[in-house]
């Protein structure tokens, strides 16, 4: 089985696969949209109420205000990853992947459809968390441009990683291993709940090796105008991560790794 040449975009095929991916999570919106929003808001309630009066961040920034951007980005990242990874793994296990590989779609069109769907789900969940949180806790917006660029590039990274995980995993146990031992730890240790300036030097060094830290920190700068590292530094790092993940994903799709055989 070979892919169609990727010289001209198959617009109809791309739109059809994208629509199928969007409907896949929208049909079960209570599970894929509302449940993550509620779960993330519970983090906000618990941490802001339990720790809000004990933690000082960024010179008098209320802890709840500090927390919201991190939680929004966490929701974007986790749901972008979940969408593309679960879709591909489910298609492989049920055998439906053949109906995606048979149509005249190039590996680029497959990548774009899965990644755009992952971005949209991540952004919808993140926006839901932001709207619900700001009903109770007003939060400033320093730069809409930084907010959008970090949300978009970061969701592309996790959408691509989700495709890699979905291609690699042969069963849901393997996908859970990827999610529980890579995505979840990196997310929780990325500074969502704290500023890394409050950590000992060793853990600050470890945090700087975590790519999720730059996504969260740059996104938080878009709201608060302050961050642990330069937002431009974070943006360069996230763009490099996006290009690397997209390249690896495209190579895997082009070679048909674990898909053609």
GROMACS .gro file of C-alpha atoms in nm:
model
  261
    1UNK     CA    1   0.000   0.000   0.000
    2UNK     CA    2   0.138   0.340  -0.095
    3UNK     CA    3   0.025   0.691  -0.028
    4UNK     CA    4  -0.084   0.927  -0.299
    5UNK     CA    5   0.187   1.171  -0.402
    6UNK     CA    6   0.182   1.477  -0.177
    7UNK     CA    7   0.230   1.728  -0.459
    8UNK     CA    8  -0.127   1.866  -0.456
    9UNK     CA    9  -0.348   1.889  -0.150
   10UNK     CA   10  -0.648   1.657  -0.168
   11UNK     CA   11  -0.886   1.915  -0.024
   12UNK     CA   12  -1.195   1.693  -0.023
   13UNK     CA   13  -1.012   1.402   0.137
   14UNK     CA   14  -0.852   1.624   0.399
   15UNK     CA   15  -1.183   1.791   0.488
   16UNK     CA   16  -1.360   1.455   0.507
   17UNK     CA   17  -1.104   1.304   0.743
   18UNK     CA   18  -1.096   1.623   0.951
   19UNK     CA   19  -1.476   1.621   0.979
   20UNK     CA   20  -1.469   1.257   1.083
   21UNK     CA   21  -1.211   1.336   1.355
   22UNK     CA   22  -1.410   1.636   1.478
   23UNK     CA   23  -1.735   1.441   1.493
   24UNK     CA   24  -1.556   1.158   1.673
   25UNK     CA   25  -1.498   1.369   1.985
   26UNK     CA   26  -1.799   1.600   1.945
   27UNK     CA   27  -2.046   1.308   1.950
   28UNK     CA   28  -1.922   1.223   2.299
   29UNK     CA   29  -1.872   1.581   2.418
   30UNK     CA   30  -1.962   1.503   2.778
   31UNK     CA   31  -1.663   1.271   2.794
   32UNK     CA   32  -1.419   1.460   2.571
   33UNK     CA   33  -1.506   1.826   2.642
   34UNK     CA   34  -1.709   1.880   2.958
   35UNK     CA   35  -1.542   1.616   3.177
   36UNK     CA   36  -1.187   1.757   3.126
   37UNK     CA   37  -1.318   2.109   3.191
   38UNK     CA   38  -1.479   2.004   3.521
   39UNK     CA   39  -1.173   1.804   3.627
   40UNK     CA   40  -0.941   2.097   3.559
   41UNK     CA   41  -1.168   2.336   3.748
   42UNK     CA   42  -1.152   2.102   4.047
   43UNK     CA   43  -0.774   2.146   4.046
   44UNK     CA   44  -0.831   2.522   4.055
   45UNK     CA   45  -1.074   2.502   4.345
   46UNK     CA   46  -0.865   2.263   4.554
   47UNK     CA   47  -0.526   2.423   4.503
   48UNK     CA   48  -0.638   2.785   4.519
   49UNK     CA   49  -0.840   2.726   4.837
   50UNK     CA   50  -0.584   2.503   5.008
   51UNK     CA   51  -0.268   2.689   4.913
   52UNK     CA   52  -0.378   3.031   4.795
   53UNK     CA   53  -0.299   3.212   5.119
   54UNK     CA   54   0.036   3.036   5.171
   55UNK     CA   55   0.208   3.080   4.836
   56UNK     CA   56   0.351   3.403   4.697
   57UNK     CA   57   0.432   3.421   4.326
   58UNK     CA   58   0.563   3.694   4.098
   59UNK     CA   59   0.553   3.972   4.359
   60UNK     CA   60   0.198   3.981   4.491
   61UNK     CA   61   0.023   3.801   4.205
   62UNK     CA   62  -0.269   3.611   4.366
   63UNK     CA   63  -0.206   3.237   4.350
   64UNK     CA   64  -0.540   3.165   4.182
   65UNK     CA   65  -0.456   3.414   3.905
   66UNK     CA   66  -0.114   3.252   3.866
   67UNK     CA   67  -0.274   2.907   3.855
   68UNK     CA   68  -0.537   2.963   3.584
   69UNK     CA   69  -0.305   3.003   3.281
   70UNK     CA   70  -0.115   2.689   3.381
   71UNK     CA   71  -0.434   2.487   3.416
   72UNK     CA   72  -0.566   2.614   3.082
   73UNK     CA   73  -0.245   2.512   2.907
   74UNK     CA   74  -0.245   2.176   3.086
   75UNK     CA   75  -0.597   2.112   2.952
   76UNK     CA   76  -0.491   2.210   2.600
   77UNK     CA   77  -0.187   1.981   2.605
   78UNK     CA   78  -0.352   1.675   2.755
   79UNK     CA   79  -0.658   1.690   2.530
   80UNK     CA   80  -0.463   1.754   2.211
   81UNK     CA   81  -0.257   1.447   2.288
   82UNK     CA   82  -0.559   1.238   2.386
   83UNK     CA   83  -0.747   1.312   2.065
   84UNK     CA   84  -0.494   1.202   1.805
   85UNK     CA   85  -0.348   0.915   2.010
   86UNK     CA   86  -0.680   0.755   2.104
   87UNK     CA   87  -0.820   0.791   1.753
   88UNK     CA   88  -0.528   0.616   1.585
   89UNK     CA   89  -0.495   0.345   1.849
   90UNK     CA   90  -0.868   0.270   1.838
   91UNK     CA   91  -0.861   0.255   1.457
   92UNK     CA   92  -0.569   0.010   1.465
   93UNK     CA   93  -0.724  -0.217   1.728
   94UNK     CA   94  -1.064  -0.234   1.557
   95UNK     CA   95  -0.912  -0.267   1.210
   96UNK     CA   96  -1.078   0.052   1.085
   97UNK     CA   97  -0.738   0.200   1.001
   98UNK     CA   98  -0.767   0.033   0.661
   99UNK     CA   99  -1.054   0.268   0.570
  100UNK     CA  100  -0.827   0.564   0.642
  101UNK     CA  101  -0.529   0.426   0.449
  102UNK     CA  102  -0.720   0.311   0.139
  103UNK     CA  103  -0.851   0.653   0.018
  104UNK     CA  104  -0.616   0.866  -0.195
  105UNK     CA  105  -0.473   1.066   0.096
  106UNK     CA  106  -0.107   1.159   0.125
  107UNK     CA  107   0.083   1.128   0.451
  108UNK     CA  108   0.077   1.510   0.477
  109UNK     CA  109  -0.302   1.520   0.452
  110UNK     CA  110  -0.331   1.248   0.717
  111UNK     CA  111  -0.099   1.444   0.943
  112UNK     CA  112  -0.285   1.772   0.892
  113UNK     CA  113  -0.628   1.620   0.956
  114UNK     CA  114  -0.528   1.446   1.280
  115UNK     CA  115  -0.325   1.742   1.405
  116UNK     CA  116  -0.587   2.008   1.330
  117UNK     CA  117  -0.856   1.798   1.501
  118UNK     CA  118  -0.629   1.758   1.804
  119UNK     CA  119  -0.563   2.133   1.811
  120UNK     CA  120  -0.934   2.214   1.794
  121UNK     CA  121  -1.024   1.978   2.078
  122UNK     CA  122  -0.739   2.108   2.293
  123UNK     CA  123  -0.837   2.469   2.226
  124UNK     CA  124  -1.207   2.407   2.297
  125UNK     CA  125  -1.130   2.243   2.633
  126UNK     CA  126  -0.877   2.514   2.721
  127UNK     CA  127  -1.123   2.789   2.629
  128UNK     CA  128  -1.393   2.618   2.837
  129UNK     CA  129  -1.163   2.611   3.141
  130UNK     CA  130  -1.067   2.976   3.088
  131UNK     CA  131  -1.426   3.098   3.053
  132UNK     CA  132  -1.548   2.902   3.356
  133UNK     CA  133  -1.253   3.012   3.572
  134UNK     CA  134  -1.277   3.380   3.484
  135UNK     CA  135  -1.645   3.386   3.584
  136UNK     CA  136  -1.518   3.365   3.943
  137UNK     CA  137  -1.160   3.495   3.926
  138UNK     CA  138  -1.084   3.790   3.696
  139UNK     CA  139  -0.752   3.752   3.518
  140UNK     CA  140  -0.559   4.014   3.317
  141UNK     CA  141  -0.451   3.963   2.956
  142UNK     CA  142  -0.109   4.108   2.876
  143UNK     CA  143  -0.065   3.990   2.516
  144UNK     CA  144  -0.321   3.813   2.298
  145UNK     CA  145  -0.048   3.739   2.046
  146UNK     CA  146   0.159   3.539   2.294
  147UNK     CA  147  -0.151   3.356   2.414
  148UNK     CA  148  -0.246   3.245   2.065
  149UNK     CA  149   0.100   3.153   1.943
  150UNK     CA  150   0.178   2.941   2.250
  151UNK     CA  151  -0.163   2.774   2.248
  152UNK     CA  152  -0.140   2.690   1.877
  153UNK     CA  153   0.222   2.573   1.866
  154UNK     CA  154   0.192   2.374   2.187
  155UNK     CA  155  -0.123   2.195   2.071
  156UNK     CA  156   0.054   2.109   1.744
  157UNK     CA  157   0.339   1.956   1.945
  158UNK     CA  158   0.105   1.742   2.154
  159UNK     CA  159  -0.114   1.655   1.855
  160UNK     CA  160   0.198   1.529   1.677
  161UNK     CA  161   0.319   1.339   1.984
  162UNK     CA  162  -0.029   1.185   2.005
  163UNK     CA  163   0.002   1.059   1.647
  164UNK     CA  164   0.344   0.912   1.726
  165UNK     CA  165   0.202   0.738   2.034
  166UNK     CA  166  -0.103   0.617   1.840
  167UNK     CA  167   0.114   0.470   1.566
  168UNK     CA  168   0.351   0.307   1.815
  169UNK     CA  169   0.089   0.161   2.052
  170UNK     CA  170  -0.066  -0.172   1.955
  171UNK     CA  171  -0.311  -0.174   2.245
  172UNK     CA  172  -0.457   0.069   2.496
  173UNK     CA  173  -0.221  -0.056   2.770
  174UNK     CA  174   0.076   0.072   2.572
  175UNK     CA  175  -0.098   0.402   2.509
  176UNK     CA  176  -0.173   0.436   2.882
  177UNK     CA  177   0.196   0.373   2.952
  178UNK     CA  178   0.286   0.659   2.719
  179UNK     CA  179   0.026   0.888   2.876
  180UNK     CA  180   0.084   0.802   3.243
  181UNK     CA  181   0.464   0.781   3.242
  182UNK     CA  182   0.556   1.053   2.993
  183UNK     CA  183   0.278   1.306   2.927
  184UNK     CA  184   0.134   1.326   3.279
  185UNK     CA  185   0.468   1.364   3.468
  186UNK     CA  186   0.600   1.621   3.220
  187UNK     CA  187   0.276   1.818   3.254
  188UNK     CA  188   0.266   1.817   3.634
  189UNK     CA  189   0.636   1.908   3.660
  190UNK     CA  190   0.613   2.193   3.410
  191UNK     CA  191   0.532   2.470   3.658
  192UNK     CA  192   0.155   2.453   3.627
  193UNK     CA  193   0.114   2.471   4.005
  194UNK     CA  194   0.426   2.666   4.104
  195UNK     CA  195   0.697   2.898   3.983
  196UNK     CA  196   1.023   2.713   3.929
  197UNK     CA  197   1.200   3.007   4.100
  198UNK     CA  198   1.076   2.855   4.427
  199UNK     CA  199   1.256   2.526   4.358
  200UNK     CA  200   1.609   2.424   4.465
  201UNK     CA  201   1.877   2.468   4.200
  202UNK     CA  202   1.879   2.101   4.102
  203UNK     CA  203   1.506   2.092   4.033
  204UNK     CA  204   1.522   2.423   3.850
  205UNK     CA  205   1.781   2.263   3.621
  206UNK     CA  206   1.557   1.959   3.568
  207UNK     CA  207   1.262   2.187   3.494
  208UNK     CA  208   1.458   2.364   3.222
  209UNK     CA  209   1.497   2.027   3.047
  210UNK     CA  210   1.121   1.980   3.039
  211UNK     CA  211   0.973   2.110   2.710
  212UNK     CA  212   0.629   2.147   2.870
  213UNK     CA  213   0.773   2.409   3.106
  214UNK     CA  214   0.836   2.650   2.818
  215UNK     CA  215   0.482   2.601   2.686
  216UNK     CA  216   0.325   2.677   3.024
  217UNK     CA  217   0.563   2.961   3.110
  218UNK     CA  218   0.524   3.137   2.774
  219UNK     CA  219   0.146   3.098   2.782
  220UNK     CA  220   0.137   3.239   3.136
  221UNK     CA  221   0.338   3.540   3.018
  222UNK     CA  222   0.057   3.616   2.772
  223UNK     CA  223  -0.175   3.668   3.070
  224UNK     CA  224   0.043   3.812   3.342
  225UNK     CA  225   0.329   3.978   3.155
  226UNK     CA  226   0.581   3.803   3.383
  227UNK     CA  227   0.743   3.463   3.352
  228UNK     CA  228   1.028   3.252   3.486
  229UNK     CA  229   1.227   3.276   3.160
  230UNK     CA  230   1.210   3.509   2.862
  231UNK     CA  231   0.893   3.441   2.656
  232UNK     CA  232   1.101   3.472   2.340
  233UNK     CA  233   1.334   3.204   2.469
  234UNK     CA  234   1.030   2.983   2.539
  235UNK     CA  235   0.881   3.055   2.197
  236UNK     CA  236   1.199   2.951   2.016
  237UNK     CA  237   1.213   2.632   2.220
  238UNK     CA  238   0.847   2.546   2.151
  239UNK     CA  239   0.881   2.615   1.778
  240UNK     CA  240   1.186   2.388   1.760
  241UNK     CA  241   0.993   2.118   1.948
  242UNK     CA  242   0.703   2.161   1.704
  243UNK     CA  243   0.927   2.123   1.399
  244UNK     CA  244   1.103   1.818   1.543
  245UNK     CA  245   0.778   1.642   1.643
  246UNK     CA  246   0.611   1.725   1.311
  247UNK     CA  247   0.912   1.595   1.117
  248UNK     CA  248   0.926   1.268   1.312
  249UNK     CA  249   0.552   1.219   1.266
  250UNK     CA  250   0.566   1.285   0.892
  251UNK     CA  251   0.855   1.041   0.848
  252UNK     CA  252   0.663   0.771   1.038
  253UNK     CA  253   0.350   0.830   0.830
  254UNK     CA  254   0.544   0.840   0.502
  255UNK     CA  255   0.718   0.509   0.579
  256UNK     CA  256   0.392   0.357   0.701
  257UNK     CA  257   0.554   0.248   1.027
  258UNK     CA  258   0.316   0.002   1.199
  259UNK     CA  259   0.040   0.111   0.961
  260UNK     CA  260   0.102  -0.065   0.632
  261UNK     CA  261   0.172  -0.410   0.774
   0.00000   0.00000   0.00000
